[in-house]
Short mmCIF file of C-alpha atoms and ligand atoms in Angstrom, two decimals:
data_model
loop_
_atom_site.label_atom_id
_atom_site.label_comp_id
_atom_site.label_asym_id
_atom_site.label_seq_id
_atom_site.Cartn_x
_atom_site.Cartn_y
_atom_site.Cartn_z
CA MET Z 205 -17.74 44.25 16.42
CA VAL Z 206 -15.69 45.54 19.29
CA THR Z 207 -15.95 49.23 20.26
CA ARG Z 208 -13.36 51.46 21.91
CA GLN Z 209 -15.04 50.87 25.28
CA ASP Z 210 -14.37 47.15 24.95
CA GLU Z 211 -10.77 47.83 24.11
CA VAL Z 212 -10.30 49.62 27.41
CA THR Z 213 -11.44 46.50 29.27
CA GLN Z 214 -9.66 44.01 27.01
CA GLY Z 215 -6.48 46.04 26.73
CA GLU Z 216 -5.13 43.87 23.92
CA PHE Z 217 -4.46 44.37 20.22
CA ASN Z 218 -7.63 44.52 18.18
CA PRO Z 219 -7.15 44.69 14.40
CA TRP Z 220 -10.50 46.36 13.75
CA LEU Z 221 -9.87 49.24 16.17
CA ARG Z 222 -6.46 49.66 14.57
CA VAL Z 223 -8.08 50.16 11.13
CA VAL Z 224 -10.63 52.57 12.62
CA SER Z 225 -7.90 54.71 14.13
CA LEU Z 226 -5.84 54.65 10.91
CA ILE Z 227 -8.82 55.87 8.85
CA GLU Z 228 -9.70 58.52 11.44
CA SER Z 229 -6.11 59.80 11.56
CA ALA Z 230 -6.05 59.97 7.76
CA GLY Z 231 -9.30 61.97 7.89
CA LYS Z 232 -7.69 64.46 10.30
CA LEU Z 233 -4.51 64.68 8.21
CA LEU Z 234 -6.59 65.46 5.11
CA GLY Z 235 -8.93 67.84 6.97
CA LEU Z 236 -12.01 65.79 5.99
CA ASP Z 237 -15.47 66.37 7.46
CA PRO Z 238 -15.72 64.00 10.51
CA ASP Z 239 -19.24 62.92 9.40
CA LEU Z 240 -17.80 61.79 6.07
CA VAL Z 241 -14.99 59.94 7.88
CA GLN Z 242 -17.54 58.09 10.03
CA ARG Z 243 -19.38 56.99 6.88
CA ILE Z 244 -16.12 55.61 5.52
CA VAL Z 245 -15.19 53.85 8.79
CA ALA Z 246 -18.46 51.92 9.29
CA PRO Z 247 -18.70 48.59 7.41
CA GLU Z 248 -21.66 48.64 5.00
CA ARG Z 249 -22.74 45.04 5.53
CA VAL Z 250 -21.73 42.26 7.94
CA LEU Z 251 -22.98 38.74 7.26
CA GLU Z 252 -22.35 35.93 9.74
CA VAL Z 253 -23.26 32.40 8.71
CA SER Z 254 -23.42 29.04 10.46
CA ILE Z 255 -22.05 26.25 8.32
CA PRO Z 256 -23.14 22.68 9.10
CA VAL Z 257 -20.82 20.15 7.49
CA ARG Z 258 -21.37 16.41 7.15
CA MET Z 259 -18.09 14.87 8.31
CA ASP Z 260 -16.63 11.68 6.89
CA ASN Z 261 -17.55 9.81 10.10
CA GLY Z 262 -21.26 10.55 9.48
CA GLY Z 263 -21.60 13.25 12.15
CA VAL Z 264 -22.29 16.95 11.59
CA GLN Z 265 -19.88 19.66 12.70
CA MET Z 266 -20.79 23.35 12.89
CA PHE Z 267 -18.48 26.13 11.68
CA THR Z 268 -18.90 29.91 11.65
CA GLY Z 269 -18.12 32.09 8.66
CA TRP Z 270 -18.33 35.76 7.68
CA ARG Z 271 -18.44 37.97 4.62
CA ILE Z 272 -18.06 41.66 5.36
CA GLN Z 273 -18.46 44.40 2.77
CA HIS Z 274 -16.71 47.42 4.16
CA ASP Z 275 -17.16 50.09 1.49
CA THR Z 276 -18.51 50.03 -2.06
CA ALA Z 277 -18.37 53.74 -2.96
CA ARG Z 278 -15.72 53.11 -5.64
CA GLY Z 279 -17.05 49.82 -7.01
CA PRO Z 280 -18.09 46.30 -6.01
CA GLY Z 281 -16.59 44.79 -2.87
CA LYS Z 282 -13.32 42.90 -3.40
CA GLY Z 283 -11.25 40.76 -1.09
CA GLY Z 284 -10.14 37.29 -0.21
CA ILE Z 285 -11.57 34.48 1.87
CA ARG Z 286 -9.42 32.89 4.56
CA PHE Z 287 -9.85 29.59 6.33
CA HIS Z 288 -8.09 29.63 9.70
CA GLN Z 289 -8.82 28.50 13.24
CA THR Z 290 -8.32 32.05 14.61
CA VAL Z 291 -10.69 33.86 12.21
CA ASN Z 292 -13.17 36.15 13.96
CA GLU Z 293 -15.50 39.01 13.04
CA ASP Z 294 -13.14 41.81 14.12
CA GLU Z 295 -10.30 40.37 12.07
CA ILE Z 296 -12.47 40.03 8.95
CA ALA Z 297 -13.85 43.56 9.47
CA ALA Z 298 -10.31 44.93 9.74
CA LEU Z 299 -9.21 43.07 6.61
CA SER Z 300 -12.28 44.33 4.71
CA GLY Z 301 -11.34 47.91 5.66
CA ASP Z 302 -7.77 47.25 4.50
CA MET Z 303 -9.17 46.06 1.16
CA SER Z 304 -11.20 49.30 0.68
CA ILE Z 305 -8.01 51.29 1.20
CA LYS Z 306 -5.80 48.91 -0.82
CA CYS Z 307 -8.04 49.03 -3.91
CA ALA Z 308 -8.14 52.82 -3.68
CA VAL Z 309 -4.34 53.09 -3.26
CA VAL Z 310 -3.72 51.18 -6.49
CA ASN Z 311 -6.69 53.00 -8.05
CA ILE Z 312 -8.70 50.03 -9.27
CA PRO Z 313 -12.51 50.34 -9.41
CA TYR Z 314 -13.40 48.31 -6.34
CA GLY Z 315 -14.51 48.75 -2.79
CA GLY Z 316 -13.33 46.49 0.01
CA ALA Z 317 -14.65 43.22 1.42
CA LYS Z 318 -13.32 40.11 3.13
CA GLY Z 319 -14.56 36.70 4.16
CA GLY Z 320 -13.45 33.91 6.38
CA VAL Z 321 -14.37 30.67 8.08
CA ARG Z 322 -13.15 29.71 11.54
CA VAL Z 323 -11.72 26.29 10.73
CA ASP Z 324 -8.38 24.53 10.73
CA PRO Z 325 -8.47 23.17 7.16
CA THR Z 326 -5.54 20.83 7.84
CA LYS Z 327 -7.90 18.81 10.06
CA LEU Z 328 -10.43 18.23 7.23
CA SER Z 329 -10.37 15.62 4.48
CA ARG Z 330 -10.60 16.91 0.92
CA ALA Z 331 -14.26 15.87 0.75
CA GLU Z 332 -15.04 17.68 4.01
CA LEU Z 333 -13.22 20.77 2.76
CA GLU Z 334 -15.29 20.74 -0.42
CA ARG Z 335 -18.56 20.40 1.51
CA LEU Z 336 -17.56 23.22 3.88
CA THR Z 337 -16.57 25.49 0.97
CA ARG Z 338 -19.75 24.81 -1.00
CA ARG Z 339 -22.03 25.37 2.01
CA TYR Z 340 -20.22 28.61 2.89
CA ALA Z 341 -20.46 29.74 -0.77
CA PHE Z 342 -24.18 28.94 -0.77
CA SER Z 343 -24.67 30.96 2.43
CA ILE Z 344 -22.91 34.07 1.14
CA ALA Z 345 -24.23 33.71 -2.44
CA PRO Z 346 -27.04 36.28 -1.95
CA ILE Z 347 -24.50 39.07 -1.42
CA ILE Z 348 -21.67 38.13 -3.82
CA GLY Z 349 -21.49 38.43 -7.61
CA ALA Z 350 -19.38 39.96 -10.39
CA ASP Z 351 -21.06 43.34 -9.92
CA ARG Z 352 -21.50 43.15 -6.12
CA ASP Z 353 -18.63 41.55 -4.29
CA ILE Z 354 -15.91 39.33 -5.72
CA PRO Z 355 -14.01 36.96 -3.36
CA ALA Z 356 -10.49 35.64 -4.01
CA PRO Z 357 -7.92 33.41 -2.29
CA ASP Z 358 -6.31 34.40 1.00
CA ILE Z 359 -4.73 32.37 3.82
CA ASN Z 360 -5.34 28.61 3.31
CA THR Z 361 -7.58 29.05 0.24
CA ASP Z 362 -6.50 28.32 -3.33
CA THR Z 363 -7.56 27.83 -6.95
CA GLN Z 364 -9.47 24.65 -6.08
CA ILE Z 365 -11.52 26.40 -3.41
CA MET Z 366 -12.24 29.27 -5.83
CA SER Z 367 -13.42 26.68 -8.39
CA TRP Z 368 -15.87 25.15 -5.89
CA ILE Z 369 -17.22 28.61 -5.04
CA MET Z 370 -17.57 29.54 -8.72
CA ASP Z 371 -19.32 26.22 -9.43
CA THR Z 372 -21.69 26.50 -6.44
CA VAL Z 373 -22.77 30.02 -7.38
CA SER Z 374 -23.09 29.05 -11.07
CA MET Z 375 -25.31 26.07 -10.14
CA LEU Z 376 -27.48 28.32 -7.95
CA ARG Z 377 -27.88 31.01 -10.60
CA GLY Z 378 -28.34 28.52 -13.42
CA TYR Z 379 -25.61 29.98 -15.65
CA ASN Z 380 -21.82 30.27 -15.60
CA THR Z 381 -20.50 33.12 -13.44
CA PRO Z 382 -16.70 33.14 -13.85
CA GLY Z 383 -16.53 36.78 -12.64
CA VAL Z 384 -17.90 35.91 -9.18
CA VAL Z 385 -14.44 34.97 -7.85
CA THR Z 386 -10.85 35.57 -8.93
CA GLY Z 387 -7.79 33.39 -8.46
CA LYS Z 388 -9.43 30.58 -10.46
CA PRO Z 389 -7.62 27.93 -12.51
CA LEU Z 390 -6.92 28.79 -16.15
CA SER Z 391 -9.51 26.31 -17.43
CA ILE Z 392 -12.45 28.28 -15.99
CA GLY Z 393 -11.42 31.89 -16.59
CA GLY Z 394 -8.33 32.25 -14.43
CA THR Z 395 -5.13 33.91 -15.57
CA LEU Z 396 -1.51 32.79 -15.74
CA GLY Z 397 -0.25 35.87 -13.92
CA HIS Z 398 -2.43 35.56 -10.79
CA ALA Z 399 -0.22 33.11 -8.91
CA GLY Z 400 2.80 35.03 -7.70
CA ALA Z 401 1.27 38.46 -8.42
CA THR Z 402 1.34 39.49 -4.75
CA SER Z 403 5.01 38.51 -4.54
CA LEU Z 404 5.78 40.39 -7.75
CA GLY Z 405 4.12 43.51 -6.33
CA VAL Z 406 6.16 43.16 -3.12
CA THR Z 407 9.31 42.87 -5.24
CA ILE Z 408 8.37 45.97 -7.30
CA CYS Z 409 7.79 48.00 -4.10
CA THR Z 410 11.08 46.78 -2.61
CA THR Z 411 13.15 47.72 -5.66
CA ALA Z 412 11.33 51.06 -6.10
CA LEU Z 413 12.01 51.97 -2.46
CA LEU Z 414 15.71 51.03 -2.75
CA ARG Z 415 15.95 53.16 -5.90
CA HIS Z 416 14.47 56.19 -4.10
CA LEU Z 417 16.83 55.66 -1.16
CA ASN Z 418 19.84 55.21 -3.47
CA ARG Z 419 20.64 51.86 -1.88
CA PRO Z 420 22.21 49.28 -4.24
CA ALA Z 421 20.24 46.01 -4.21
CA ASP Z 422 23.34 43.82 -3.88
CA LEU Z 423 24.17 45.32 -0.47
CA GLU Z 424 20.80 44.32 0.99
CA SER Z 425 19.98 41.21 3.02
CA VAL Z 426 16.36 40.15 3.38
CA ILE Z 427 14.50 37.92 5.81
CA ILE Z 428 11.03 36.60 4.94
CA GLN Z 429 8.53 35.29 7.49
CA GLY Z 430 6.33 32.78 5.67
CA TYR Z 431 7.05 30.34 2.87
CA GLY Z 432 3.59 29.93 1.37
CA LYS Z 433 1.78 31.43 -1.61
CA VAL Z 434 3.49 34.79 -1.10
CA GLY Z 435 6.78 33.95 0.67
CA ALA Z 436 7.97 31.15 -1.64
CA PRO Z 437 7.80 33.06 -4.97
CA LEU Z 438 9.24 36.07 -3.17
CA VAL Z 439 12.52 34.26 -2.41
CA LYS Z 440 12.83 33.57 -6.14
CA PHE Z 441 11.86 37.07 -7.37
CA LEU Z 442 14.15 38.89 -4.95
CA THR Z 443 17.18 36.68 -5.64
CA GLU Z 444 16.55 37.09 -9.40
CA ARG Z 445 16.92 40.84 -8.86
CA GLY Z 446 20.20 40.36 -7.05
CA ILE Z 447 18.82 40.82 -3.53
CA ARG Z 448 20.19 38.29 -1.03
CA VAL Z 449 17.61 36.39 1.05
CA VAL Z 450 19.36 35.36 4.29
CA GLY Z 451 16.50 34.05 6.41
CA VAL Z 452 13.15 32.32 5.94
CA ALA Z 453 10.61 31.20 8.54
CA ASP Z 454 7.65 28.87 8.23
CA VAL Z 455 5.22 27.49 10.84
CA ARG Z 456 7.82 24.97 12.05
CA GLY Z 457 10.73 27.37 12.63
CA ALA Z 458 13.30 29.53 10.87
CA ILE Z 459 16.55 29.16 8.93
CA HIS Z 460 19.50 31.53 8.55
CA VAL Z 461 22.00 31.44 5.65
CA PRO Z 462 24.21 34.60 5.87
CA GLU Z 463 25.68 34.18 2.38
CA GLY Z 464 22.19 33.96 0.82
CA ILE Z 465 19.67 31.20 0.12
CA ASP Z 466 19.59 29.40 -3.23
CA ALA Z 467 15.91 29.85 -4.17
CA ALA Z 468 15.67 26.76 -6.40
CA LYS Z 469 17.33 24.50 -3.81
CA LEU Z 470 15.03 25.75 -1.04
CA ALA Z 471 11.97 25.17 -3.26
CA GLU Z 472 13.21 21.61 -3.93
CA HIS Z 473 13.86 20.98 -0.23
CA PHE Z 474 10.40 22.30 0.70
CA ALA Z 475 8.69 20.18 -1.97
CA ALA Z 476 10.39 17.09 -0.54
CA THR Z 477 9.96 17.79 3.20
CA GLY Z 478 7.08 20.28 3.59
CA THR Z 479 9.22 22.67 5.65
CA VAL Z 480 12.20 25.01 5.34
CA MET Z 481 13.72 23.37 8.43
CA GLY Z 482 16.61 21.03 7.77
CA PHE Z 483 17.77 22.97 4.69
CA ALA Z 484 21.39 22.03 3.95
CA GLY Z 485 23.94 24.56 5.22
CA ALA Z 486 21.40 26.63 7.17
CA THR Z 487 21.50 27.47 10.88
CA GLU Z 488 18.15 26.92 12.59
CA VAL Z 489 16.80 29.86 14.58
CA PRO Z 490 13.90 29.78 17.08
CA SER Z 491 10.76 31.41 15.59
CA GLU Z 492 10.62 34.05 18.33
CA ASP Z 493 14.12 35.30 17.39
CA PHE Z 494 13.42 35.43 13.66
CA PHE Z 495 13.33 39.22 13.29
CA THR Z 496 16.65 39.59 15.14
CA ILE Z 497 18.51 37.76 12.33
CA PRO Z 498 21.04 40.30 10.96
CA SER Z 499 19.38 41.83 7.87
CA THR Z 500 18.55 45.14 6.22
CA ILE Z 501 15.01 44.32 5.04
CA ALA Z 502 12.34 42.30 6.87
CA ILE Z 503 9.30 40.99 5.03
CA PRO Z 504 6.46 39.56 7.12
CA ALA Z 505 4.54 37.33 4.68
CA ALA Z 506 2.35 35.25 7.00
CA LEU Z 507 -0.17 36.18 9.68
CA GLY Z 508 -1.21 39.56 11.12
CA GLY Z 509 -0.10 41.27 14.36
CA VAL Z 510 3.44 39.82 14.42
CA ILE Z 511 5.36 43.11 14.54
CA ASP Z 512 4.46 44.24 18.05
CA ALA Z 513 6.40 46.73 20.20
CA HIS Z 514 8.90 44.07 21.33
CA VAL Z 515 9.65 42.75 17.83
CA ALA Z 516 9.84 46.31 16.46
CA GLU Z 517 12.29 47.23 19.22
CA THR Z 518 14.59 44.23 18.68
CA MET Z 519 14.44 43.76 14.91
CA SER Z 520 17.64 44.06 12.92
CA ALA Z 521 16.32 45.44 9.60
CA ASN Z 522 15.81 49.13 8.89
CA ILE Z 523 13.18 48.52 6.18
CA ILE Z 524 9.95 46.51 6.46
CA ILE Z 525 7.91 45.55 3.43
CA GLU Z 526 4.50 44.30 4.57
CA ALA Z 527 3.60 41.35 2.35
CA ALA Z 528 1.16 40.01 4.98
CA ASN Z 529 -2.07 41.82 5.79
CA GLY Z 530 -1.98 43.80 9.05
CA PRO Z 531 1.40 42.47 10.28
CA THR Z 532 2.17 45.53 12.43
CA THR Z 533 0.31 46.51 15.60
CA GLY Z 534 -0.29 50.18 16.51
CA GLU Z 535 2.41 50.03 19.19
CA GLY Z 536 4.74 48.23 16.82
CA ALA Z 537 4.27 50.99 14.23
CA GLU Z 538 5.09 53.67 16.84
CA VAL Z 539 8.35 51.92 17.70
CA LEU Z 540 9.23 51.54 14.00
CA ASN Z 541 8.67 55.27 13.47
CA ARG Z 542 10.71 56.16 16.55
CA ARG Z 543 13.59 53.93 15.40
CA GLY Z 544 13.43 55.43 11.89
CA ILE Z 545 12.60 52.06 10.33
CA ILE Z 546 10.88 52.60 6.97
CA ALA Z 547 7.72 50.52 6.54
CA VAL Z 548 6.00 50.05 3.17
CA PRO Z 549 2.48 49.22 4.40
CA ASP Z 550 0.39 46.22 3.36
CA VAL Z 551 -2.18 48.32 1.49
CA LEU Z 552 0.54 49.21 -1.02
CA ALA Z 553 3.15 46.45 -0.71
CA ASN Z 554 0.85 43.44 -1.13
CA ALA Z 555 -1.64 44.98 -3.60
CA GLY Z 556 -0.23 43.04 -6.58
CA GLY Z 557 -2.65 40.19 -5.80
CA VAL Z 558 -5.78 42.29 -6.02
CA VAL Z 559 -4.49 44.10 -9.11
CA ALA Z 560 -4.10 40.68 -10.78
CA SER Z 561 -7.62 39.85 -9.58
CA TYR Z 562 -8.91 43.01 -11.24
CA PHE Z 563 -7.37 41.98 -14.57
CA GLU Z 564 -8.80 38.45 -14.23
CA TRP Z 565 -12.29 39.82 -13.46
CA ALA Z 566 -12.09 42.37 -16.30
CA GLN Z 567 -11.33 39.52 -18.74
CA ASP Z 568 -14.13 37.33 -17.32
CA ILE Z 569 -16.83 39.99 -17.62
CA GLN Z 570 -15.55 41.03 -21.06
CA GLY Z 571 -15.36 37.42 -22.20
CA TYR Z 572 -12.00 38.25 -23.80
CA MET Z 573 -8.69 36.82 -22.58
CA TRP Z 574 -5.54 38.92 -22.83
CA GLU Z 575 -2.04 37.75 -23.71
CA THR Z 576 0.05 37.04 -20.59
CA ASP Z 577 2.61 39.67 -21.64
CA LEU Z 578 -0.04 42.38 -21.58
CA PHE Z 579 -1.23 41.17 -18.17
CA MET Z 580 2.29 41.31 -16.69
CA GLN Z 581 3.04 44.67 -18.28
CA ARG Z 582 -0.12 46.21 -16.82
CA LEU Z 583 0.51 44.63 -13.41
CA GLU Z 584 4.02 46.13 -13.25
CA LYS Z 585 2.79 49.52 -14.42
CA THR Z 586 -0.11 49.66 -11.95
CA MET Z 587 2.15 48.76 -9.02
CA ASN Z 588 4.92 51.15 -10.08
CA ASP Z 589 2.45 54.02 -10.60
CA ALA Z 590 0.90 53.36 -7.18
CA PHE Z 591 4.30 53.33 -5.50
CA GLU Z 592 5.39 56.55 -7.25
CA HIS Z 593 2.14 58.31 -6.34
CA VAL Z 594 2.44 57.31 -2.67
CA TRP Z 595 6.10 58.38 -2.67
CA LYS Z 596 5.19 61.79 -4.12
CA ARG Z 597 2.43 62.30 -1.51
CA HIS Z 598 4.90 61.12 1.17
CA GLN Z 599 7.21 64.02 0.24
CA GLU Z 600 4.27 66.47 0.21
CA LEU Z 601 2.57 65.33 3.43
CA GLN Z 602 5.82 64.67 5.34
CA VAL Z 603 4.37 61.69 7.23
CA PRO Z 604 5.58 58.04 7.17
CA LEU Z 605 4.66 55.85 4.17
CA ARG Z 606 1.95 54.03 6.17
CA GLU Z 607 0.07 57.22 7.01
CA THR Z 608 0.63 58.49 3.47
CA ALA Z 609 -0.75 55.36 1.80
CA ILE Z 610 -3.83 55.29 4.05
CA ALA Z 611 -4.38 58.98 3.31
CA VAL Z 612 -4.15 58.34 -0.45
CA GLY Z 613 -6.77 55.58 -0.12
CA VAL Z 614 -9.08 57.51 2.19
CA GLU Z 615 -8.84 60.60 -0.04
CA ARG Z 616 -10.06 58.60 -3.06
CA ILE Z 617 -12.85 56.86 -1.12
CA ALA Z 618 -13.95 60.23 0.30
CA GLU Z 619 -14.08 61.74 -3.17
CA ALA Z 620 -16.29 58.90 -4.48
CA THR Z 621 -18.52 59.00 -1.38
CA GLU Z 622 -19.04 62.77 -1.66
CA VAL Z 623 -19.72 62.84 -5.36
CA ARG Z 624 -22.29 60.03 -5.04
CA GLY Z 625 -24.07 61.88 -2.20
CA LEU Z 626 -26.18 60.33 0.56
CA PHE Z 627 -29.11 58.09 -0.31
CA PRO Z 628 -32.06 58.72 0.15
N1 LIG F 2191 -6.28 38.11 -0.46
C1 LIG F 2191 -5.56 39.07 -1.24
C2 LIG F 2191 -5.39 40.36 -0.48
O1 LIG F 2191 -5.49 40.38 0.72
C3 LIG F 2191 -6.19 39.28 -2.62
C4 LIG F 2191 -7.58 39.82 -2.61
C5 LIG F 2191 -8.25 39.82 -3.97
O2 LIG F 2191 -7.60 39.51 -4.94
O3 LIG F 2191 -9.42 40.13 -4.01
O4 LIG F 2191 -5.08 41.39 -1.02
#
């Protein structure tokens, strides 16, 4: 992984160094022993694998994948697997660190981990995608498991990919291991509430923040970058709560509808065309101008690093809810703070997904499936409690919500690390 020395020569945004500095700053804020902070910063285990895949044309193509377990002081590693052409070790390390903090912020008994394969899955056939997934699962199988490290979906991975991973590991072990991954289909130990759980958590954080700020929901206007697993349900959930969604972007471009988007019509349009572009009555906006669309709340729900200093300086909204992982760069965050823009950070805002994963895993290892009502009730309560706790600490510590949330997470990881002691 990159070190600070490298950063000086590269001079560009590095997500891993950003996580390191966030954890170190939290350590200083909390007055923690620097040796303890260094133990928390360093990833526990980094596995890099080469993945040979037989392509449909008979040839073999090589891919590189990672699984990184950042911290397991509070429980087994937990975190998604992403398939994307830009995946690299530093990004996966950063995301694994985010997961350690996220699980601690919502107080679920997990550490943090993350995995990824550098591949553009849109260029693979379904059969190639299955072979890639199964070979990657085989390669990381020695370090994953219901009591070790539990993967889940992330960018470009879904219930089908989770099923192939679960099946591959089950075949290897010789018995069924539903608890080895979450985000599975219902038929093999998945849960109804998992799909959309991240978006529900984002919605809960948005409404809780508006309540604390005494801002009526019907006066807000939201823009959402991303119309995938998180962005699409979000348009529906927010509009159901009377919050107007006035802009949506996907990989092809962005649309603007000042009077508010009809969630059902956009979903229909997207199902028919595969893009938000061309939506009836919408003005099309170039992607690079998306965050300047007049709005009060901006929700990045796609890739990381998009809110840099320039975007932060020119954005219209005065609230950001981070549905994506790591959407804001260090410089971007400084500008947001200077401009008084309130940011609910990823480790709190998008934690609904991993909370749902926790409930799925708990049911799998118990062998007892809950009613969906109970699942939804507990999801809402866990997210609300986490938001209220961070808000309370925000008033006590008098630092922005991002620094507060990281401090809440680091505080809990530090407590677990100290009480367990240092082996040997
Ligand atoms: N990929 C999601 C996240 O970044 C979910 C992780 C999980 O459920 O383990 O939070």
